[in-house]
Amino acid sequence: MKLVLEPSQPFNLELTLCCGQVFRWEKIGEWWFGVADDKAFKVRQTGRTLEFENVSQDFVEKYFGLDNDLPAILKQITRDAHVTHAVKALEGLRIIRQDLWECLISYICATYKNIPSIKQMLFNLSRKFGCETVLDGRLLYTFPTAERLAHTSLKELAECGLGYRARYVLETAQKVASGEFNIEKLKTQNYGEARNALLCLKGVGLKVADCVSLFALEKFEAFPVDVWMKRVIIRHYANHFEEDFVKKISLKKSLTKADYEKLNSFGRKYFGEYAGYAQEYLYHFERISSKGEKSSY
DNA sequence: CAAGTGCCTTTATC
DNA sequence: AGATAAAGGCACT
């Protein structure tokens, strides 16, 4: 099946899959293979043509956020030269509508890990506890359900490389599987409510709650702040804060809750209702820029 | 190549 | 409130 993208609605598949928001896509030749919402499918892009197999057009449009009016969103967040630079460099980057359960577990696993490691953990979990599907003779795995993970052991989870995150994943799976934590209810709640509910889960702090809100709950005002975003703010937005505060967070490696909320609320106020989009562009731009600095040294 | 550092942080404790 | 330590283990330098 093919889909021709509107010229007015930029989309870059590669960027969208590689910017660090999703972890389980694999490129084989020209095609990207992945599983979303228990559907194994493949996609490739040539210019404005998006080609896909084993999935409906409706799903593809929804999953990749093609229904978001990207130019309108970008217009709102380009408040200064730096973010404009990032937006131009990363044209066509879109926020994916992730499956809520997979997203939650992914970001619990993502704490204090680098992206290659996160990918490894999630592939391990899926291979071990997910359901096998075949596409083009290639084995793909669905993401394990809460019920399935609830019946694993800490040992088995640790064997997937989760380390101390194993107990957070197990506990969350048990709460969701038993109904003690109603994950579906999050979808009916606003940003503040959903964020607070998520924070009740062990292993979910402010940053993880913001990532889940942004990537799976369509709360575009969420503004996750990680080490990279801290760097971005120190480098380009320091003038929005007191000198002492900037000095303090520059020296310390981790943010206190109060520090986090200060950076987070700055992002939300400054970039507006699509702050999450700004975060994604700034985050990825900072990462690719830092790679460039190193190699051209 | 070994060893050190850092990792899309959170929790526990003081 | 805020500081501090500890937490798998892998990837990168």
PDB file of C-alpha atoms (C1' of nucleotides) in Angstrom:
ATOM      1  CA  MET A   1       0.000   0.000   0.000  1.00  0.00           C
ATOM      2  CA  LYS A   2       1.100   3.483  -0.706  1.00  0.00           C
ATOM      3  CA  LEU A   3       0.350   6.846   0.703  1.00  0.00           C
ATOM      4  CA  VAL A   4       1.348  10.127  -0.855  1.00  0.00           C
ATOM      5  CA  LEU A   5       2.142  12.760   1.736  1.00  0.00           C
ATOM      6  CA  GLU A   6       0.743  16.249   1.416  1.00  0.00           C
ATOM      7  CA  PRO A   7       3.480  18.656   0.326  1.00  0.00           C
ATOM      8  CA  SER A   8       2.343  20.975   3.101  1.00  0.00           C
ATOM      9  CA  GLN A   9       2.833  18.293   5.762  1.00  0.00           C
ATOM     10  CA  PRO A  10       6.507  17.363   6.066  1.00  0.00           C
ATOM     11  CA  PHE A  11       7.406  13.922   7.316  1.00  0.00           C
ATOM     12  CA  ASN A  12      10.746  12.195   7.629  1.00  0.00           C
ATOM     13  CA  LEU A  13      10.387   8.532   8.540  1.00  0.00           C
ATOM     14  CA  GLU A  14      14.055   7.956   9.308  1.00  0.00           C
ATOM     15  CA  LEU A  15      14.315  10.953  11.635  1.00  0.00           C
ATOM     16  CA  THR A  16      11.057  10.102  13.328  1.00  0.00           C
ATOM     17  CA  LEU A  17      12.200   6.553  14.082  1.00  0.00           C
ATOM     18  CA  CYS A  18      15.782   7.438  14.996  1.00  0.00           C
ATOM     19  CA  CYS A  19      15.347  10.459  17.261  1.00  0.00           C
ATOM     20  CA  GLY A  20      15.131   8.346  20.378  1.00  0.00           C
ATOM     21  CA  GLN A  21      11.400   8.345  21.049  1.00  0.00           C
ATOM     22  CA  VAL A  22      10.863   4.702  20.006  1.00  0.00           C
ATOM     23  CA  PHE A  23      13.317   1.876  20.453  1.00  0.00           C
ATOM     24  CA  ARG A  24      12.116  -1.214  18.676  1.00  0.00           C
ATOM     25  CA  TRP A  25      12.366  -0.385  14.968  1.00  0.00           C
ATOM     26  CA  GLU A  26      14.910  -2.075  12.739  1.00  0.00           C
ATOM     27  CA  LYS A  27      16.043  -1.091   9.300  1.00  0.00           C
ATOM     28  CA  ILE A  28      16.578  -3.922   6.863  1.00  0.00           C
ATOM     29  CA  GLY A  29      17.577  -2.733   3.431  1.00  0.00           C
ATOM     30  CA  GLU A  30      15.244   0.118   2.589  1.00  0.00           C
ATOM     31  CA  TRP A  31      12.473  -1.068   4.858  1.00  0.00           C
ATOM     32  CA  TRP A  32      11.830  -0.350   8.479  1.00  0.00           C
ATOM     33  CA  PHE A  33      10.376  -3.324  10.380  1.00  0.00           C
ATOM     34  CA  GLY A  34       8.487  -2.804  13.582  1.00  0.00           C
ATOM     35  CA  VAL A  35       5.601  -3.777  15.804  1.00  0.00           C
ATOM     36  CA  ALA A  36       3.088  -1.338  17.169  1.00  0.00           C
ATOM     37  CA  ASP A  37      -0.116  -2.224  18.954  1.00  0.00           C
ATOM     38  CA  ASP A  38       0.554  -5.912  18.246  1.00  0.00           C
ATOM     39  CA  LYS A  39       0.733  -5.241  14.521  1.00  0.00           C
ATOM     40  CA  ALA A  40       3.943  -6.202  12.788  1.00  0.00           C
ATOM     41  CA  PHE A  41       4.487  -4.075   9.739  1.00  0.00           C
ATOM     42  CA  LYS A  42       7.101  -2.536   7.512  1.00  0.00           C
ATOM     43  CA  VAL A  43       7.424   0.945   6.067  1.00  0.00           C
ATOM     44  CA  ARG A  44       9.684   2.803   3.724  1.00  0.00           C
ATOM     45  CA  GLN A  45       9.789   6.321   2.419  1.00  0.00           C
ATOM     46  CA  THR A  46      10.862   7.639  -0.952  1.00  0.00           C
ATOM     47  CA  GLY A  47      10.343  11.345  -1.185  1.00  0.00           C
ATOM     48  CA  ARG A  48       6.706  12.090  -0.486  1.00  0.00           C
ATOM     49  CA  THR A  49       5.683   8.479  -0.880  1.00  0.00           C
ATOM     50  CA  LEU A  50       5.215   6.342   2.165  1.00  0.00           C
ATOM     51  CA  GLU A  51       4.930   2.656   1.409  1.00  0.00           C
ATOM     52  CA  PHE A  52       3.777   0.122   3.970  1.00  0.00           C
ATOM     53  CA  GLU A  53       2.704  -3.495   4.245  1.00  0.00           C
ATOM     54  CA  ASN A  54       0.604  -5.533   6.628  1.00  0.00           C
ATOM     55  CA  VAL A  55      -1.178  -2.556   8.159  1.00  0.00           C
ATOM     56  CA  SER A  56      -3.945  -0.125   7.238  1.00  0.00           C
ATOM     57  CA  GLN A  57      -3.351   3.379   5.996  1.00  0.00           C
ATOM     58  CA  ASP A  58      -5.450   4.655   8.846  1.00  0.00           C
ATOM     59  CA  PHE A  59      -3.125   3.039  11.370  1.00  0.00           C
ATOM     60  CA  VAL A  60      -0.011   4.394   9.682  1.00  0.00           C
ATOM     61  CA  GLU A  61      -1.388   7.921   9.662  1.00  0.00           C
ATOM     62  CA  LYS A  62      -2.368   7.692  13.290  1.00  0.00           C
ATOM     63  CA  TYR A  63       0.826   6.031  14.503  1.00  0.00           C
ATOM     64  CA  PHE A  64       3.181   8.485  12.826  1.00  0.00           C
ATOM     65  CA  GLY A  65       1.064  11.479  13.779  1.00  0.00           C
ATOM     66  CA  LEU A  66       0.462  12.441  10.183  1.00  0.00           C
ATOM     67  CA  ASP A  67      -2.808  13.998  11.285  1.00  0.00           C
ATOM     68  CA  ASN A  68      -0.937  16.590  13.359  1.00  0.00           C
ATOM     69  CA  ASP A  69      -0.624  19.898  11.567  1.00  0.00           C
ATOM     70  CA  LEU A  70       3.157  20.045  11.827  1.00  0.00           C
ATOM     71  CA  PRO A  71       3.737  23.444  10.177  1.00  0.00           C
ATOM     72  CA  ALA A  72       1.198  25.006  12.541  1.00  0.00           C
ATOM     73  CA  ILE A  73       2.873  23.344  15.533  1.00  0.00           C
ATOM     74  CA  LEU A  74       6.336  24.423  14.427  1.00  0.00           C
ATOM     75  CA  LYS A  75       5.163  27.953  13.917  1.00  0.00           C
ATOM     76  CA  GLN A  76       4.096  28.057  17.548  1.00  0.00           C
ATOM     77  CA  ILE A  77       7.321  26.683  18.989  1.00  0.00           C
ATOM     78  CA  THR A  78       9.868  28.587  16.923  1.00  0.00           C
ATOM     79  CA  ARG A  79      10.273  31.349  19.465  1.00  0.00           C
ATOM     80  CA  ASP A  80      13.956  32.061  18.900  1.00  0.00           C
ATOM     81  CA  ALA A  81      16.915  31.490  16.619  1.00  0.00           C
ATOM     82  CA  HIS A  82      18.111  28.334  18.306  1.00  0.00           C
ATOM     83  CA  VAL A  83      14.891  26.358  18.120  1.00  0.00           C
ATOM     84  CA  THR A  84      14.422  27.637  14.571  1.00  0.00           C
ATOM     85  CA  HIS A  85      17.787  26.165  13.739  1.00  0.00           C
ATOM     86  CA  ALA A  86      16.789  22.813  15.248  1.00  0.00           C
ATOM     87  CA  VAL A  87      13.455  22.796  13.449  1.00  0.00           C
ATOM     88  CA  LYS A  88      15.135  23.472  10.104  1.00  0.00           C
ATOM     89  CA  ALA A  89      17.767  20.819  10.637  1.00  0.00           C
ATOM     90  CA  LEU A  90      15.211  18.169  11.574  1.00  0.00           C
ATOM     91  CA  GLU A  91      12.478  18.817   9.069  1.00  0.00           C
ATOM     92  CA  GLY A  92       9.767  16.204   9.117  1.00  0.00           C
ATOM     93  CA  LEU A  93      10.371  14.884  12.628  1.00  0.00           C
ATOM     94  CA  ARG A  94       7.059  13.901  14.157  1.00  0.00           C
ATOM     95  CA  ILE A  95       6.026  12.612  17.549  1.00  0.00           C
ATOM     96  CA  ILE A  96       4.802   9.046  17.293  1.00  0.00           C
ATOM     97  CA  ARG A  97       1.600   7.942  19.016  1.00  0.00           C
ATOM     98  CA  GLN A  98       3.003   5.086  20.998  1.00  0.00           C
ATOM     99  CA  ASP A  99       1.196   2.237  22.608  1.00  0.00           C
ATOM    100  CA  LEU A 100       0.666   3.297  26.226  1.00  0.00           C
ATOM    101  CA  TRP A 101       1.767   0.116  27.953  1.00  0.00           C
ATOM    102  CA  GLU A 102       4.891  -0.333  25.852  1.00  0.00           C
ATOM    103  CA  CYS A 103       5.752   3.321  26.284  1.00  0.00           C
ATOM    104  CA  LEU A 104       5.410   3.165  30.045  1.00  0.00           C
ATOM    105  CA  ILE A 105       7.654   0.129  30.386  1.00  0.00           C
ATOM    106  CA  SER A 106      10.102   1.509  27.825  1.00  0.00           C
ATOM    107  CA  TYR A 107      10.677   4.682  29.789  1.00  0.00           C
ATOM    108  CA  ILE A 108      10.842   2.918  33.140  1.00  0.00           C
ATOM    109  CA  CYS A 109      13.615   0.877  31.552  1.00  0.00           C
ATOM    110  CA  ALA A 110      15.194   3.966  29.997  1.00  0.00           C
ATOM    111  CA  THR A 111      16.138   5.628  33.270  1.00  0.00           C
ATOM    112  CA  TYR A 112      19.864   6.096  33.599  1.00  0.00           C
ATOM    113  CA  LYS A 113      20.611   4.075  30.467  1.00  0.00           C
ATOM    114  CA  ASN A 114      21.866   4.984  27.037  1.00  0.00           C
ATOM    115  CA  ILE A 115      19.821   4.402  23.917  1.00  0.00           C
ATOM    116  CA  PRO A 116      21.666   1.312  22.618  1.00  0.00           C
ATOM    117  CA  SER A 117      21.181  -0.312  26.015  1.00  0.00           C
ATOM    118  CA  ILE A 118      17.498   0.620  26.114  1.00  0.00           C
ATOM    119  CA  LYS A 119      16.993  -0.968  22.717  1.00  0.00           C
ATOM    120  CA  GLN A 120      18.769  -4.090  23.898  1.00  0.00           C
ATOM    121  CA  MET A 121      16.598  -4.416  27.002  1.00  0.00           C
ATOM    122  CA  LEU A 122      13.359  -3.960  25.091  1.00  0.00           C
ATOM    123  CA  PHE A 123      14.366  -6.421  22.381  1.00  0.00           C
ATOM    124  CA  ASN A 124      15.274  -8.935  25.063  1.00  0.00           C
ATOM    125  CA  LEU A 125      11.957  -8.469  26.840  1.00  0.00           C
ATOM    126  CA  SER A 126      10.024  -8.853  23.608  1.00  0.00           C
ATOM    127  CA  ARG A 127      11.944 -11.886  22.418  1.00  0.00           C
ATOM    128  CA  LYS A 128      11.528 -13.607  25.727  1.00  0.00           C
ATOM    129  CA  PHE A 129       7.972 -12.717  26.676  1.00  0.00           C
ATOM    130  CA  GLY A 130       6.301 -11.348  23.554  1.00  0.00           C
ATOM    131  CA  CYS A 131       4.476 -13.218  20.816  1.00  0.00           C
ATOM    132  CA  GLU A 132       6.348 -14.210  17.734  1.00  0.00           C
ATOM    133  CA  THR A 133       5.109 -12.965  14.378  1.00  0.00           C
ATOM    134  CA  VAL A 134       6.619 -13.427  10.958  1.00  0.00           C
ATOM    135  CA  LEU A 135       6.884 -10.783   8.292  1.00  0.00           C
ATOM    136  CA  ASP A 136       8.842 -11.439   5.096  1.00  0.00           C
ATOM    137  CA  GLY A 137      10.323 -14.471   6.755  1.00  0.00           C
ATOM    138  CA  ARG A 138      11.665 -12.295   9.510  1.00  0.00           C
ATOM    139  CA  LEU A 139      10.859 -12.884  13.155  1.00  0.00           C
ATOM    140  CA  LEU A 140       9.289 -10.005  15.010  1.00  0.00           C
ATOM    141  CA  TYR A 141       7.897  -9.949  18.513  1.00  0.00           C
ATOM    142  CA  THR A 142       4.965  -8.128  20.033  1.00  0.00           C
ATOM    143  CA  PHE A 143       5.623  -6.270  23.236  1.00  0.00           C
ATOM    144  CA  PRO A 144       4.717  -8.471  26.217  1.00  0.00           C
ATOM    145  CA  THR A 145       1.430  -7.661  27.920  1.00  0.00           C
ATOM    146  CA  ALA A 146       1.129  -6.606  31.539  1.00  0.00           C
ATOM    147  CA  GLU A 147      -0.369 -10.011  32.314  1.00  0.00           C
ATOM    148  CA  ARG A 148       2.603 -11.801  30.820  1.00  0.00           C
ATOM    149  CA  LEU A 149       5.159  -9.637  32.582  1.00  0.00           C
ATOM    150  CA  ALA A 150       3.258  -9.904  35.842  1.00  0.00           C
ATOM    151  CA  HIS A 151       3.942 -13.638  35.786  1.00  0.00           C
ATOM    152  CA  THR A 152       7.662 -13.407  35.231  1.00  0.00           C
ATOM    153  CA  SER A 153      10.272 -13.332  37.944  1.00  0.00           C
ATOM    154  CA  LEU A 154      12.818 -10.730  38.936  1.00  0.00           C
ATOM    155  CA  LYS A 155      15.480 -13.148  37.829  1.00  0.00           C
ATOM    156  CA  GLU A 156      14.058 -13.535  34.326  1.00  0.00           C
ATOM    157  CA  LEU A 157      13.670  -9.777  33.977  1.00  0.00           C
ATOM    158  CA  ALA A 158      17.176  -9.190  35.210  1.00  0.00           C
ATOM    159  CA  GLU A 159      18.387 -11.614  32.574  1.00  0.00           C
ATOM    160  CA  CYS A 160      17.005  -9.204  29.987  1.00  0.00           C
ATOM    161  CA  GLY A 161      19.474  -6.654  31.289  1.00  0.00           C
ATOM    162  CA  LEU A 162      17.027  -4.553  33.293  1.00  0.00           C
ATOM    163  CA  GLY A 163      19.204  -4.471  36.381  1.00  0.00           C
ATOM    164  CA  TYR A 164      17.508  -2.801  39.336  1.00  0.00           C
ATOM    165  CA  ARG A 165      14.670  -1.710  37.006  1.00  0.00           C
ATOM    166  CA  ALA A 166      13.428  -5.298  37.055  1.00  0.00           C
ATOM    167  CA  ARG A 167      11.485  -4.772  40.256  1.00  0.00           C
ATOM    168  CA  TYR A 168       9.861  -1.598  38.973  1.00  0.00           C
ATOM    169  CA  VAL A 169       8.753  -3.337  35.787  1.00  0.00           C
ATOM    170  CA  LEU A 170       7.442  -6.356  37.683  1.00  0.00           C
ATOM    171  CA  GLU A 171       5.592  -4.238  40.221  1.00  0.00           C
ATOM    172  CA  THR A 172       4.047  -2.053  37.518  1.00  0.00           C
ATOM    173  CA  ALA A 173       3.020  -5.095  35.483  1.00  0.00           C
ATOM    174  CA  GLN A 174       1.360  -6.623  38.537  1.00  0.00           C
ATOM    175  CA  LYS A 175      -0.499  -3.426  39.385  1.00  0.00           C
ATOM    176  CA  VAL A 176      -1.717  -2.995  35.830  1.00  0.00           C
ATOM    177  CA  ALA A 177      -2.613  -6.658  35.363  1.00  0.00           C
ATOM    178  CA  SER A 178      -4.554  -6.804  38.614  1.00  0.00           C
ATOM    179  CA  GLY A 179      -6.399  -3.604  37.864  1.00  0.00           C
ATOM    180  CA  GLU A 180      -4.961  -1.865  40.911  1.00  0.00           C
ATOM    181  CA  PHE A 181      -3.568   0.688  38.492  1.00  0.00           C
ATOM    182  CA  ASN A 182      -6.013   1.595  35.741  1.00  0.00           C
ATOM    183  CA  ILE A 183      -3.794   2.428  32.826  1.00  0.00           C
ATOM    184  CA  GLU A 184      -6.699   3.088  30.450  1.00  0.00           C
ATOM    185  CA  LYS A 185      -8.019   5.802  32.729  1.00  0.00           C
ATOM    186  CA  LEU A 186      -4.921   7.876  31.958  1.00  0.00           C
ATOM    187  CA  LYS A 187      -6.261   8.421  28.475  1.00  0.00           C
ATOM    188  CA  THR A 188      -9.292  10.223  29.845  1.00  0.00           C
ATOM    189  CA  GLN A 189      -7.299  12.488  32.134  1.00  0.00           C
ATOM    190  CA  ASN A 190      -5.628  15.816  31.511  1.00  0.00           C
ATOM    191  CA  TYR A 191      -1.870  16.290  31.681  1.00  0.00           C
ATOM    192  CA  GLY A 192      -1.710  17.134  35.367  1.00  0.00           C
ATOM    193  CA  GLU A 193      -3.974  14.282  36.420  1.00  0.00           C
ATOM    194  CA  ALA A 194      -2.246  11.709  34.243  1.00  0.00           C
ATOM    195  CA  ARG A 195       1.174  12.854  35.397  1.00  0.00           C
ATOM    196  CA  ASN A 196       0.213  12.581  39.053  1.00  0.00           C
ATOM    197  CA  ALA A 197      -1.287   9.149  38.545  1.00  0.00           C
ATOM    198  CA  LEU A 198       1.843   7.930  36.773  1.00  0.00           C
ATOM    199  CA  LEU A 199       4.037   9.252  39.574  1.00  0.00           C
ATOM    200  CA  CYS A 200       2.412   6.763  41.951  1.00  0.00           C
ATOM    201  CA  LEU A 201       4.217   3.949  40.156  1.00  0.00           C
ATOM    202  CA  LYS A 202       7.634   2.913  41.401  1.00  0.00           C
ATOM    203  CA  GLY A 203      10.295   3.693  38.868  1.00  0.00           C
ATOM    204  CA  VAL A 204       8.265   6.539  37.430  1.00  0.00           C
ATOM    205  CA  GLY A 205       9.590   9.965  38.321  1.00  0.00           C
ATOM    206  CA  LEU A 206       8.888  13.340  36.773  1.00  0.00           C
ATOM    207  CA  LYS A 207      10.878  12.699  33.635  1.00  0.00           C
ATOM    208  CA  VAL A 208       9.359   9.311  32.893  1.00  0.00           C
ATOM    209  CA  ALA A 209       5.856  10.621  33.608  1.00  0.00           C
ATOM    210  CA  ASP A 210       6.452  13.453  31.163  1.00  0.00           C
ATOM    211  CA  CYS A 211       7.736  11.100  28.481  1.00  0.00           C
ATOM    212  CA  VAL A 212       4.695   8.844  28.802  1.00  0.00           C
ATOM    213  CA  SER A 213       2.378  11.865  28.795  1.00  0.00           C
ATOM    214  CA  LEU A 214       3.991  13.186  25.641  1.00  0.00           C
ATOM    215  CA  PHE A 215       4.578  10.011  23.665  1.00  0.00           C
ATOM    216  CA  ALA A 216       1.537   7.952  24.554  1.00  0.00           C
ATOM    217  CA  LEU A 217      -1.095  10.292  25.943  1.00  0.00           C
ATOM    218  CA  GLU A 218      -0.869  13.057  23.366  1.00  0.00           C
ATOM    219  CA  LYS A 219      -0.080  15.652  26.027  1.00  0.00           C
ATOM    220  CA  PHE A 220       1.968  17.913  23.816  1.00  0.00           C
ATOM    221  CA  GLU A 221       2.444  20.395  26.629  1.00  0.00           C
ATOM    222  CA  ALA A 222       4.595  17.874  28.491  1.00  0.00           C
ATOM    223  CA  PHE A 223       8.257  18.887  28.462  1.00  0.00           C
ATOM    224  CA  PRO A 224      10.548  16.071  29.605  1.00  0.00           C
ATOM    225  CA  VAL A 225      13.865  17.275  30.978  1.00  0.00           C
ATOM    226  CA  ASP A 226      16.799  14.899  30.861  1.00  0.00           C
ATOM    227  CA  VAL A 227      20.540  15.535  30.907  1.00  0.00           C
ATOM    228  CA  TRP A 228      20.478  16.620  27.278  1.00  0.00           C
ATOM    229  CA  MET A 229      17.686  19.101  27.798  1.00  0.00           C
ATOM    230  CA  LYS A 230      19.486  20.456  30.835  1.00  0.00           C
ATOM    231  CA  ARG A 231      22.483  21.094  28.599  1.00  0.00           C
ATOM    232  CA  VAL A 232      20.303  22.763  25.974  1.00  0.00           C
ATOM    233  CA  ILE A 233      18.823  25.088  28.555  1.00  0.00           C
ATOM    234  CA  ILE A 234      22.184  25.941  30.076  1.00  0.00           C
ATOM    235  CA  ARG A 235      23.693  26.608  26.663  1.00  0.00           C
ATOM    236  CA  HIS A 236      20.867  28.476  24.999  1.00  0.00           C
ATOM    237  CA  TYR A 237      18.276  29.549  27.531  1.00  0.00           C
ATOM    238  CA  ALA A 238      20.330  30.464  30.590  1.00  0.00           C
ATOM    239  CA  ASN A 239      19.202  34.063  30.347  1.00  0.00           C
ATOM    240  CA  HIS A 240      15.706  32.963  31.398  1.00  0.00           C
ATOM    241  CA  PHE A 241      16.984  31.944  34.817  1.00  0.00           C
ATOM    242  CA  GLU A 242      18.908  33.435  37.686  1.00  0.00           C
ATOM    243  CA  GLU A 243      22.639  33.178  37.361  1.00  0.00           C
ATOM    244  CA  ASP A 244      23.002  31.262  40.613  1.00  0.00           C
ATOM    245  CA  PHE A 245      20.424  28.709  39.584  1.00  0.00           C
ATOM    246  CA  VAL A 246      22.186  28.029  36.292  1.00  0.00           C
ATOM    247  CA  LYS A 247      25.495  27.741  38.087  1.00  0.00           C
ATOM    248  CA  LYS A 248      24.013  25.326  40.593  1.00  0.00           C
ATOM    249  CA  ILE A 249      22.468  22.942  38.061  1.00  0.00           C
ATOM    250  CA  SER A 250      25.594  23.127  35.894  1.00  0.00           C
ATOM    251  CA  LEU A 251      27.718  21.830  38.718  1.00  0.00           C
ATOM    252  CA  LYS A 252      25.454  19.041  39.870  1.00  0.00           C
ATOM    253  CA  LYS A 253      24.846  15.983  37.789  1.00  0.00           C
ATOM    254  CA  SER A 254      21.280  15.307  38.803  1.00  0.00           C
ATOM    255  CA  LEU A 255      18.324  17.608  39.190  1.00  0.00           C
ATOM    256  CA  THR A 256      16.242  17.886  42.336  1.00  0.00           C
ATOM    257  CA  LYS A 257      12.475  17.764  41.915  1.00  0.00           C
ATOM    258  CA  ALA A 258      12.317  21.519  42.353  1.00  0.00           C
ATOM    259  CA  ASP A 259      15.025  22.049  39.738  1.00  0.00           C
ATOM    260  CA  TYR A 260      13.209  19.753  37.363  1.00  0.00           C
ATOM    261  CA  GLU A 261       9.914  21.560  37.800  1.00  0.00           C
ATOM    262  CA  LYS A 262      11.610  24.885  37.231  1.00  0.00           C
ATOM    263  CA  LEU A 263      13.070  23.780  33.898  1.00  0.00           C
ATOM    264  CA  ASN A 264       9.881  21.986  32.961  1.00  0.00           C
ATOM    265  CA  SER A 265       7.611  24.935  33.652  1.00  0.00           C
ATOM    266  CA  PHE A 266       9.980  27.232  31.780  1.00  0.00           C
ATOM    267  CA  GLY A 267       9.702  24.974  28.741  1.00  0.00           C
ATOM    268  CA  ARG A 268       5.946  24.819  28.931  1.00  0.00           C
ATOM    269  CA  LYS A 269       5.479  28.549  29.346  1.00  0.00           C
ATOM    270  CA  TYR A 270       8.088  29.567  26.820  1.00  0.00           C
ATOM    271  CA  PHE A 271       7.177  27.154  24.025  1.00  0.00           C
ATOM    272  CA  GLY A 272       3.467  26.967  24.733  1.00  0.00           C
ATOM    273  CA  GLU A 273       0.959  24.190  24.191  1.00  0.00           C
ATOM    274  CA  TYR A 274       3.300  22.219  21.929  1.00  0.00           C
ATOM    275  CA  ALA A 275       6.306  22.412  24.242  1.00  0.00           C
ATOM    276  CA  GLY A 276       6.775  18.673  23.861  1.00  0.00           C
ATOM    277  CA  TYR A 277       7.445  19.100  20.185  1.00  0.00           C
ATOM    278  CA  ALA A 278      10.033  21.763  20.985  1.00  0.00           C
ATOM    279  CA  GLN A 279      11.612  19.372  23.447  1.00  0.00           C
ATOM    280  CA  GLU A 280      11.898  16.639  20.836  1.00  0.00           C
ATOM    281  CA  TYR A 281      13.540  18.903  18.272  1.00  0.00           C
ATOM    282  CA  LEU A 282      15.914  20.445  20.801  1.00  0.00           C
ATOM    283  CA  TYR A 283      16.767  17.089  22.315  1.00  0.00           C
ATOM    284  CA  HIS A 284      17.668  15.417  19.056  1.00  0.00           C
ATOM    285  CA  PHE A 285      19.411  18.482  17.679  1.00  0.00           C
ATOM    286  CA  GLU A 286      21.591  18.655  20.758  1.00  0.00           C
ATOM    287  CA  ARG A 287      22.519  15.008  20.379  1.00  0.00           C
ATOM    288  CA  ILE A 288      23.463  15.184  16.719  1.00  0.00           C
ATOM    289  CA  SER A 289      25.301  18.461  17.300  1.00  0.00           C
ATOM    290  CA  SER A 290      27.377  16.986  20.090  1.00  0.00           C
ATOM    291  CA  LYS A 291      28.331  14.062  17.854  1.00  0.00           C
ATOM    292  CA  GLY A 292      29.497  16.532  15.210  1.00  0.00           C
ATOM    293  CA  GLU A 293      31.612  18.420  17.709  1.00  0.00           C
ATOM    294  CA  LYS A 294      33.442  15.293  18.706  1.00  0.00           C
ATOM    295  CA  SER A 295      34.244  13.960  15.236  1.00  0.00           C
ATOM    296  CA  SER A 296      35.356  17.312  13.874  1.00  0.00           C
ATOM    297  CA  TYR A 297      37.658  17.928  16.781  1.00  0.00           C
TER     298      TYR A 297
ATOM    299  C1'  DC B   1      42.929  -2.691  24.986  1.00  0.00           C
ATOM    300  C1'  DA B   2      41.883  -1.483  29.800  1.00  0.00           C
ATOM    301  C1'  DA B   3      39.785   1.291  32.758  1.00  0.00           C
ATOM    302  C1'  DG B   4      36.978   5.091  33.551  1.00  0.00           C
ATOM    303  C1'  DT B   5      32.941   7.689  32.594  1.00  0.00           C
ATOM    304  C1'  DG B   6      28.278   8.333  31.436  1.00  0.00           C
ATOM    305  C1'  DC B   7      23.826   6.916  30.684  1.00  0.00           C
ATOM    306  C1'  DC B   8      16.679  10.406  27.869  1.00  0.00           C
ATOM    307  C1'  DT B   9      16.846   9.070  36.671  1.00  0.00           C
ATOM    308  C1'  DT B  10      14.631   7.304  40.696  1.00  0.00           C
ATOM    309  C1'  DT B  11      14.435   5.901  45.255  1.00  0.00           C
ATOM    310  C1'  DA B  12      15.822   5.708  49.947  1.00  0.00           C
ATOM    311  C1'  DT B  13      17.643   7.949  53.678  1.00  0.00           C
ATOM    312  C1'  DC B  14      19.197  11.512  56.485  1.00  0.00           C
TER     313       DC B  14
ATOM    314  C1'  DA C   1      13.423  21.215  51.490  1.00  0.00           C
ATOM    315  C1'  DG C   2      17.526  19.714  50.028  1.00  0.00           C
ATOM    316  C1'  DA C   3      21.637  16.933  49.915  1.00  0.00           C
ATOM    317  C1'  DT C   4      23.635  12.434  49.236  1.00  0.00           C
ATOM    318  C1'  DA C   5      24.323   7.699  47.985  1.00  0.00           C
ATOM    319  C1'  DA C   6      23.297   3.789  45.623  1.00  0.00           C
ATOM    320  C1'  DA C   7      21.656   1.275  41.998  1.00  0.00           C
ATOM    321  C1'  DG C   8      22.793  -3.435  36.789  1.00  0.00           C
ATOM    322  C1'  DG C   9      25.418  -3.284  33.438  1.00  0.00           C
ATOM    323  C1'  DC C  10      26.381  -1.862  28.913  1.00  0.00           C
ATOM    324  C1'  DA C  11      28.403   1.430  25.524  1.00  0.00           C
ATOM    325  C1'  DC C  12      31.636   4.599  24.445  1.00  0.00           C
ATOM    326  C1'  DT C  13      36.197   6.743  24.766  1.00  0.00           C
TER     327       DT C  13
END
